Short mmCIF file of C-alpha atoms in Angstrom, two decimals:
data_model
loop_
_atom_site.label_atom_id
_atom_site.label_comp_id
_atom_site.label_asym_id
_atom_site.label_seq_id
_atom_site.Cartn_x
_atom_site.Cartn_y
_atom_site.Cartn_z
CA MET Q 10 154.06 22.91 42.55
CA LYS Q 11 154.89 21.28 45.90
CA ARG Q 12 156.56 24.27 47.51
CA PRO Q 13 153.48 26.48 47.61
CA LEU Q 14 151.38 23.64 49.09
CA SER Q 15 153.98 23.00 51.78
CA PHE Q 16 154.14 26.65 52.61
CA LEU Q 17 150.33 26.82 52.79
CA ALA Q 18 150.22 23.79 55.11
CA PHE Q 19 152.84 25.40 57.35
CA ALA Q 20 150.90 28.65 57.40
CA LEU Q 21 147.66 26.89 58.33
CA ALA Q 22 149.40 24.89 61.04
CA SER Q 23 150.84 28.08 62.47
CA LEU Q 24 147.44 29.74 62.54
CA LEU Q 25 145.78 26.74 64.16
CA SER Q 26 148.47 26.36 66.79
CA GLY Q 27 148.34 30.07 67.51
CA GLY Q 28 144.59 29.85 67.98
CA CYS Q 29 144.61 27.23 70.71
CA ASP Q 30 144.31 29.79 73.52
CA SER Q 31 140.75 31.00 74.04
CA PRO Q 32 140.34 34.75 73.47
CA ASP Q 33 139.29 36.92 76.37
CA VAL Q 34 135.52 37.47 76.58
CA VAL Q 35 134.43 40.71 78.17
CA PRO Q 36 131.02 42.36 78.62
CA THR Q 37 130.07 44.94 76.03
CA ALA Q 38 127.89 48.02 76.06
CA ASP Q 39 125.29 46.17 73.99
CA GLY Q 40 122.54 45.42 76.49
CA ARG Q 41 121.19 42.59 74.35
CA GLN Q 42 124.41 40.62 74.92
CA ASN Q 43 123.94 40.92 78.67
CA THR Q 44 120.25 40.00 78.77
CA ARG Q 45 119.10 36.67 80.16
CA SER Q 46 115.95 35.38 78.48
CA ALA Q 47 113.81 32.30 78.21
CA ARG Q 48 110.99 31.11 75.97
CA ILE Q 49 107.27 30.44 76.05
CA GLU Q 50 106.11 27.46 74.06
CA GLY Q 51 103.14 25.16 73.74
CA SER Q 52 100.34 24.29 71.33
CA LEU Q 53 97.66 26.07 69.36
CA VAL Q 54 94.25 24.42 69.55
CA VAL Q 55 91.82 25.49 66.83
CA GLN Q 56 88.16 24.54 66.51
CA SER Q 57 87.06 26.49 63.47
CA ARG Q 58 86.01 26.33 59.82
CA ALA Q 59 88.28 29.31 59.11
CA ARG Q 60 91.56 28.75 57.31
CA GLY Q 61 94.60 31.00 57.48
CA ASN Q 62 97.83 31.64 59.33
CA ALA Q 63 97.64 31.81 63.11
CA ILE Q 64 99.10 35.01 64.60
CA VAL Q 65 100.10 34.85 68.28
CA PHE Q 66 100.97 38.05 70.17
CA LEU Q 67 102.84 38.39 73.45
CA TYR Q 68 101.80 41.33 75.67
CA ASP Q 69 103.09 42.69 78.94
CA ALA Q 70 100.32 41.84 81.43
CA ALA Q 71 100.61 45.35 82.90
CA ASN Q 72 100.04 46.87 79.45
CA PRO Q 73 97.22 44.86 77.82
CA PRO Q 74 95.95 45.45 74.29
CA PRO Q 75 92.71 47.26 73.42
CA PRO Q 76 90.01 47.43 74.58
CA ALA Q 77 91.40 46.87 78.10
CA GLY Q 78 94.49 49.01 77.49
CA SER Q 79 96.67 50.54 74.79
CA GLY Q 80 99.52 48.01 74.82
CA ARG Q 81 101.34 46.86 71.73
CA PRO Q 82 102.86 43.39 71.32
CA VAL Q 83 106.22 42.68 72.93
CA ALA Q 84 106.70 39.96 70.31
CA PHE Q 85 104.69 37.82 67.93
CA THR Q 86 104.97 34.60 66.00
CA VAL Q 87 103.20 33.17 62.96
CA VAL Q 88 102.17 29.52 62.54
CA THR Q 89 101.38 28.84 58.89
CA ALA Q 90 98.02 27.54 57.76
CA ALA Q 91 99.70 24.54 56.15
CA GLU Q 92 101.36 23.57 59.44
CA LEU Q 93 98.20 24.15 61.45
CA PHE Q 94 95.53 22.56 59.25
CA GLY Q 95 97.59 20.04 57.29
CA ALA Q 96 95.49 17.84 55.01
CA SER Q 97 92.34 19.73 56.07
CA LEU Q 98 93.56 23.04 54.67
CA GLY Q 99 91.18 22.79 51.71
CA ASP Q 100 88.02 21.69 53.54
CA ASN Q 101 85.59 23.19 56.04
CA SER Q 102 85.91 20.77 58.94
CA THR Q 103 86.10 22.26 62.43
CA GLY Q 104 88.88 20.12 63.85
CA PRO Q 105 90.21 20.37 66.49
CA PHE Q 106 93.55 21.17 64.88
CA THR Q 107 96.80 21.55 66.77
CA ALA Q 108 100.29 22.83 66.05
CA PRO Q 109 103.26 23.86 68.19
CA PHE Q 110 104.31 27.47 68.73
CA SER Q 111 107.25 29.12 70.43
CA LEU Q 112 108.25 32.64 71.45
CA SER Q 113 111.94 33.07 72.22
CA LEU Q 114 114.02 35.76 73.96
CA VAL Q 115 111.33 36.34 76.60
CA GLU Q 116 112.59 38.19 79.66
CA PRO Q 117 111.29 37.45 83.17
CA GLY Q 118 107.87 38.97 83.73
CA ARG Q 119 104.11 38.51 83.52
CA TYR Q 120 102.52 38.18 80.09
CA LEU Q 121 99.32 37.69 78.11
CA LEU Q 122 98.96 35.69 74.90
CA ARG Q 123 96.38 36.83 72.35
CA GLY Q 124 95.98 36.03 68.69
CA PHE Q 125 93.75 35.40 65.71
CA ILE Q 126 93.40 33.23 62.63
CA ASP Q 127 94.05 35.52 59.64
CA ALA Q 128 91.22 33.95 57.67
CA ASP Q 129 90.85 33.81 53.91
CA THR Q 130 87.08 34.28 53.82
CA CYS Q 131 87.05 34.34 50.01
CA ARG Q 132 87.18 30.54 50.17
CA ASN Q 133 83.52 30.40 51.21
CA VAL Q 134 82.02 33.89 51.22
CA PRO Q 135 80.98 35.76 48.05
CA GLN Q 136 82.37 39.22 47.46
CA PRO Q 137 83.01 41.32 49.41
CA CYS Q 138 85.40 39.06 51.30
CA HIS Q 139 88.90 39.13 52.77
CA VAL Q 140 91.99 37.21 51.82
CA SER Q 141 94.57 36.73 54.57
CA ASP Q 142 95.88 40.28 54.91
CA PHE Q 143 97.78 40.63 58.21
CA ASN Q 144 100.96 42.70 57.93
CA PRO Q 145 102.57 43.61 61.27
CA TRP Q 146 104.62 46.53 59.99
CA TYR Q 147 101.77 49.02 59.43
CA GLY Q 148 99.03 50.19 61.75
CA VAL Q 149 96.45 49.93 58.95
CA THR Q 150 97.16 46.19 58.35
CA SER Q 151 98.07 44.86 61.81
CA GLU Q 152 94.65 44.04 63.29
CA PRO Q 153 91.93 41.45 62.60
CA ASN Q 154 88.99 42.06 60.28
CA ALA Q 155 85.61 40.48 59.62
CA GLY Q 156 85.79 36.68 59.52
CA ASP Q 157 89.05 36.37 61.41
CA VAL Q 158 88.85 34.14 64.48
CA GLY Q 159 90.12 35.40 67.82
CA GLY Q 160 91.94 33.41 70.47
CA GLY Q 161 94.24 33.50 73.44
CA ALA Q 162 95.63 31.70 76.46
CA VAL Q 163 92.62 31.32 78.77
CA ASP Q 164 91.58 29.32 81.79
CA PRO Q 165 89.76 26.28 80.36
CA ALA Q 166 87.24 26.24 83.21
CA THR Q 167 86.28 29.93 83.40
CA GLY Q 168 87.40 31.33 80.06
CA ALA Q 169 89.26 34.10 81.90
CA THR Q 170 92.51 35.36 80.39
CA ARG Q 171 95.54 33.59 81.83
CA ILE Q 172 98.50 35.57 83.10
CA LEU Q 173 101.70 33.70 82.23
CA GLU Q 174 104.75 34.29 84.40
CA VAL Q 175 108.34 33.69 83.34
CA THR Q 176 110.31 33.23 86.55
CA THR Q 177 114.00 32.83 87.40
CA ASP Q 178 115.93 30.17 89.28
CA ALA Q 179 118.14 30.74 92.31
CA ASP Q 180 120.97 31.94 90.07
CA GLY Q 181 118.80 34.46 88.24
CA TRP Q 182 118.42 32.45 85.04
CA PRO Q 183 114.96 32.77 83.41
CA GLN Q 184 113.08 29.48 83.23
CA PRO Q 185 111.23 28.39 80.09
CA LEU Q 186 107.46 28.25 80.27
CA THR Q 187 106.22 25.17 78.43
CA GLY Q 188 102.94 23.38 77.82
CA VAL Q 189 101.00 26.60 77.21
CA SER Q 190 97.76 26.20 75.25
CA VAL Q 191 96.38 28.97 73.01
CA SER Q 192 92.78 28.32 71.93
CA PHE Q 193 90.81 29.59 68.93
CA ALA Q 194 87.13 28.92 68.23
CA ASP Q 195 84.41 30.05 65.81
CA SER Q 196 82.52 31.55 68.75
CA ALA Q 197 85.18 34.30 68.73
CA THR Q 198 84.76 35.17 65.03
CA VAL Q 199 85.25 38.90 64.43
CA PRO Q 200 81.90 40.29 63.19
CA PHE Q 201 83.03 43.43 61.37
CA ASP Q 202 86.00 45.14 59.80
CA ARG Q 203 87.90 47.77 61.73
CA PRO Q 204 86.08 51.12 62.20
CA ALA Q 205 87.85 52.94 59.34
CA PHE Q 206 86.65 56.53 59.09
CA GLN Q 207 87.20 59.93 57.53
CA THR Q 208 86.15 63.49 58.24
CA ALA Q 209 85.70 66.52 56.02
CA ASP Q 210 85.87 69.02 58.89
CA ALA Q 211 88.54 71.67 59.27
CA ARG Q 212 91.71 70.64 61.09
CA GLU Q 213 92.14 73.76 63.17
CA PHE Q 214 91.07 73.88 66.82
CA THR Q 215 91.67 77.01 68.89
CA PRO Q 216 90.72 76.27 72.52
CA ALA Q 217 91.04 79.93 73.54
CA THR Q 218 88.06 80.86 71.35
CA THR Q 219 86.29 77.53 70.77
CA PRO Q 220 85.25 75.58 73.86
CA THR Q 221 84.18 72.52 71.81
CA LYS Q 222 85.29 71.26 68.43
CA LEU Q 223 82.81 69.05 66.55
CA LEU Q 224 83.94 66.40 64.09
CA THR Q 225 81.60 64.40 61.88
CA LEU Q 226 83.04 60.95 61.16
CA THR Q 227 81.82 58.92 58.19
CA PRO Q 228 82.88 55.42 57.09
CA GLN Q 229 85.97 55.06 54.92
CA THR Q 230 85.87 52.19 52.43
CA LEU Q 231 89.25 50.92 51.25
CA THR Q 232 90.08 48.20 48.74
CA GLY Q 233 93.32 46.68 47.54
CA ALA Q 234 96.40 46.33 49.70
CA VAL Q 235 94.42 47.79 52.60
CA ASP Q 236 90.90 46.34 52.58
CA GLN Q 237 88.27 47.85 54.87
CA ARG Q 238 84.51 47.78 54.35
CA ALA Q 239 82.05 49.41 56.71
CA PRO Q 240 79.25 47.19 58.08
CA GLY Q 241 75.62 47.77 57.20
CA ALA Q 242 73.73 48.43 53.98
CA GLY Q 243 74.67 50.94 51.30
CA SER Q 244 77.78 52.91 52.13
CA GLY Q 245 77.78 51.33 55.58
CA GLY Q 246 78.02 52.84 59.00
CA PHE Q 247 79.39 52.28 62.48
CA TRP Q 248 78.57 49.61 65.01
CA VAL Q 249 77.45 51.40 68.19
CA GLN Q 250 76.26 50.10 71.53
CA LEU Q 251 76.00 51.09 75.17
CA VAL Q 252 78.81 50.00 77.47
CA ASP Q 253 77.76 47.45 80.09
CA ALA Q 254 81.03 46.00 81.36
CA ASN Q 255 79.50 44.25 84.37
CA LYS Q 256 76.57 42.93 82.30
CA ASP Q 257 73.94 44.06 84.79
CA GLY Q 258 71.64 45.44 82.11
CA VAL Q 259 72.32 49.03 83.15
CA PRO Q 260 74.52 51.22 80.88
CA ASP Q 261 77.80 52.26 82.50
CA ASP Q 262 78.70 55.86 83.30
CA ALA Q 263 82.38 55.63 84.21
CA ASN Q 264 82.98 59.37 84.65
CA GLY Q 265 79.71 60.04 86.46
CA ASP Q 266 78.57 62.81 84.10
CA GLY Q 267 75.03 61.47 83.81
CA VAL Q 268 75.56 60.35 80.19
CA PRO Q 269 75.95 56.63 79.47
CA ASP Q 270 79.17 55.40 77.89
CA PHE Q 271 79.28 54.18 74.30
CA TRP Q 272 81.23 51.91 72.01
CA PRO Q 273 83.16 52.95 70.03
CA ARG Q 274 85.27 55.11 72.28
CA VAL Q 275 87.11 58.18 71.03
CA ILE Q 276 90.74 58.96 71.92
CA VAL Q 277 92.36 62.25 70.90
CA ARG Q 278 96.07 62.06 71.72
CA LYS Q 279 98.96 64.44 71.21
CA LEU Q 280 101.54 63.45 68.61
CA ALA Q 281 105.28 63.93 68.91
CA GLU Q 282 106.87 66.90 67.18
CA GLY Q 283 110.06 66.82 65.15
CA VAL Q 284 109.86 63.15 64.11
CA ARG Q 285 108.93 61.68 60.74
CA GLY Q 286 105.51 60.10 60.55
CA TYR Q 287 102.87 60.05 63.24
CA VAL Q 288 104.23 58.92 66.59
CA ASP Q 289 102.54 59.43 69.94
CA GLU Q 290 104.29 61.96 72.15
CA ASN Q 291 106.37 60.29 74.88
CA ASP Q 292 106.16 56.94 73.11
CA LEU Q 293 108.91 57.40 70.56
CA ASN Q 294 109.74 53.69 70.35
CA ARG Q 295 106.06 52.90 69.66
CA ASP Q 296 105.76 50.14 72.24
CA GLY Q 297 102.55 51.50 73.76
CA MET Q 298 104.29 52.40 77.02
CA VAL Q 299 105.26 55.85 78.28
CA ASP Q 300 108.93 56.64 77.71
CA ALA Q 301 111.16 56.98 80.76
CA GLU Q 302 112.01 60.54 79.72
CA GLY Q 303 109.91 63.03 77.82
CA VAL Q 304 107.73 66.12 77.83
CA ASP Q 305 106.02 67.12 81.09
CA TYR Q 306 103.25 69.73 81.27
CA ALA Q 307 101.97 71.83 84.16
CA ARG Q 308 98.91 70.47 85.90
CA ALA Q 309 95.77 72.39 86.74
CA ASN Q 310 96.49 72.02 90.45
CA GLY Q 311 99.89 73.62 89.93
CA GLY Q 312 103.40 72.56 88.97
CA LEU Q 313 104.90 69.59 87.19
CA ASP Q 314 104.83 66.01 88.39
CA GLY Q 315 108.29 65.24 86.96
CA LYS Q 316 107.05 62.47 84.66
CA PRO Q 317 106.41 62.35 80.90
CA ASP Q 318 102.73 62.94 80.14
CA VAL Q 319 100.20 61.11 77.96
CA VAL Q 320 98.29 64.15 76.73
CA VAL Q 321 94.73 63.51 75.57
CA LEU Q 322 91.86 65.88 74.99
CA ALA Q 323 88.49 65.26 76.63
CA ALA Q 324 86.44 63.80 73.78
CA GLY Q 325 83.46 61.55 73.21
CA LEU Q 326 80.50 60.79 71.01
CA VAL Q 327 77.62 63.29 71.09
CA PRO Q 328 74.97 61.23 72.89
CA ASP Q 329 71.57 62.50 71.69
CA PRO Q 330 71.48 60.93 68.19
CA LEU Q 331 72.83 57.65 69.58
CA LEU Q 332 70.42 57.37 72.52
CA ALA Q 333 67.55 57.82 70.08
CA VAL Q 334 68.41 54.46 68.48
CA LEU Q 335 70.01 52.63 71.43
CA LEU Q 336 67.02 53.00 73.80
CA ASP Q 337 63.59 51.53 73.17
CA GLY Q 338 60.25 53.29 73.61
CA GLU Q 339 60.40 52.75 77.37
CA GLY Q 340 63.90 54.16 77.67
CA LYS Q 341 65.46 50.74 78.22
CA PRO Q 342 68.71 49.83 76.46
CA ARG Q 343 68.43 47.64 73.41
CA PRO Q 344 70.40 44.40 73.86
CA GLN Q 345 71.97 44.42 70.40
CA PRO Q 346 74.29 46.96 68.77
CA VAL Q 347 72.90 49.11 65.99
CA PHE Q 348 74.34 50.78 62.92
CA VAL Q 349 74.43 54.52 62.39
CA PRO Q 350 75.61 56.22 59.18
CA GLN Q 351 77.88 58.69 60.96
CA LEU Q 352 79.28 59.66 64.34
CA LEU Q 353 79.40 63.14 65.82
CA VAL Q 354 82.44 63.64 68.07
CA ALA Q 355 82.81 66.48 70.57
CA VAL Q 356 86.38 67.48 71.46
CA ARG Q 357 86.53 69.78 74.46
CA ALA Q 358 89.12 72.44 75.26
CA LEU Q 359 90.37 70.36 78.18
CA ALA Q 360 93.68 68.50 78.21
CA LEU Q 361 94.39 65.59 80.54
CA ASP Q 362 97.45 63.59 81.48
CA ALA Q 363 96.25 60.00 81.03
CA ARG Q 364 99.48 58.36 82.15
CA ASP Q 365 97.22 56.68 84.72
CA PRO Q 366 94.11 55.94 82.62
CA ALA Q 367 92.06 55.27 85.75
CA ALA Q 368 92.75 58.76 87.12
CA PRO Q 369 93.50 61.25 84.32
CA ALA Q 370 94.81 64.56 85.68
CA PRO Q 371 93.66 67.89 84.18
CA LEU Q 372 96.44 70.07 82.75
CA ALA Q 373 96.73 73.81 83.21
CA ALA Q 374 96.34 74.47 79.48
CA VAL Q 375 95.81 72.63 76.22
CA PRO Q 376 99.27 72.05 74.69
CA PRO Q 377 99.39 73.24 71.08
CA GLY Q 378 100.43 70.80 68.39
CA ARG Q 379 99.14 67.88 66.33
CA TYR Q 380 96.64 65.37 67.71
CA SER Q 381 95.44 62.03 66.36
CA VAL Q 382 91.83 60.80 66.53
CA THR Q 383 91.23 57.09 67.24
CA LEU Q 384 88.06 55.03 67.31
CA LEU Q 385 88.20 51.98 69.60
CA GLN Q 386 85.61 49.21 69.26
CA SER Q 387 84.53 46.78 71.99
CA THR Q 388 86.24 44.05 69.96
CA GLY Q 389 89.60 45.80 70.48
CA GLN Q 390 89.74 46.86 66.83
CA THR Q 391 90.90 50.43 66.23
CA TRP Q 392 91.35 52.97 63.47
CA ARG Q 393 93.41 56.14 63.75
CA LEU Q 394 93.76 59.33 61.78
CA PRO Q 395 96.32 60.17 60.60
CA ASN Q 396 97.93 56.92 59.46
CA GLU Q 397 100.35 55.45 56.91
CA LEU Q 398 97.89 55.98 54.04
CA ASP Q 399 98.70 59.69 54.16
CA PRO Q 400 100.00 60.29 50.60
CA ALA Q 401 103.10 61.98 52.06
CA LEU Q 402 104.06 58.65 53.68
CA ALA Q 403 102.29 55.93 51.70
CA GLU Q 404 104.47 55.69 48.59
CA ALA Q 405 107.67 55.27 50.58
CA VAL Q 406 106.25 52.25 52.42
CA GLY Q 407 104.51 50.70 49.43
CA LEU Q 408 100.92 51.56 50.38
CA PRO Q 409 98.26 53.37 48.35
CA GLY Q 410 97.88 57.04 49.26
CA VAL Q 411 94.44 58.15 50.51
CA GLN Q 412 94.15 61.87 51.15
CA SER Q 413 91.38 61.55 53.76
CA GLN Q 414 93.71 59.49 55.95
CA ALA Q 415 96.10 62.45 56.36
CA PHE Q 416 93.70 64.31 58.67
CA VAL Q 417 95.29 65.54 61.88
CA LEU Q 418 93.76 67.83 64.50
CA GLU Q 419 95.89 70.96 64.78
CA VAL Q 420 95.54 72.69 68.14
CA ARG Q 421 96.65 76.31 68.20
#
């Protein structure tokens, strides 16, 4: 029995002695192994009766989330309710409560931090209510709903959103950003669920023969794994209001067409072809930013610009039925939003490249293909058709199929 042990000891000694020299380390083609990154860390500060996990999102400052932009999170982290609220998890005290957070692998750049408390409103509110239901992997479950509490990294004096910058030292190494505070308060409680909708109108749109396509949107109530309830009495409706970004009491008219702007906004965007699911064209990695390479369309003023396009169709809410309820008897805007049972959307036979949202460029023709329809609320909440509840996709990802959520505008 001793010979095998001796042989094993000799073999191990040989391996160890042969391993004394460090192996050569060379760069690889994997960019992640050659990326220098840092971290952003600090504390959450919560003053709220809500209870739930805290979700913190990191955004590129140049690509902010709705309603200011269309950016998607670069990263996110979750701080559990137990860690955040501790012994007060079961009561209704307002705190303040604090807990640490950290976001790792952050590359040099300028960032925004936004977030929300994924509240379990069923603790205090009778049905209908929401349990904590955030799920980052699906568009239909990745945004806040009624009762959730918003937050972010803001200037404590002005309340303005802070831009956080991860810098580098003299040798190019990113420096950690510490001591960052992310605040949440009941004053930022989300008033309504997301603007889930459906339409019974035909999908086809032929710009050559139809200058304007009308779509009637009605609320879509969902229960179960995806829980959405429209605000208002009965079957609910949509929260509508006039846009007044500068708060001067005068409705905005951003495009100068003589018609005031409304919330919610409507976005009709071209979808990518030849990929599974519903992915925006020229955003195949779904990061909310235009891909470096992609499809380019001729512009109305002639030729290509050599850059991938963000193709949207000119679309908006039909104003007459909304102005009837949003203006008082003297034609002055009402200060509060109102509910309407449905929305009438006009989609024009005009395509634009919205790569620069501030200066969309008309295209020479409307590109044929599939287009999504999105409602965007002033709260930043959105709802898009089509989505993962399309029965053709839902079962594979463990969601309930809802036929109305498979609607897609088909331009011919």
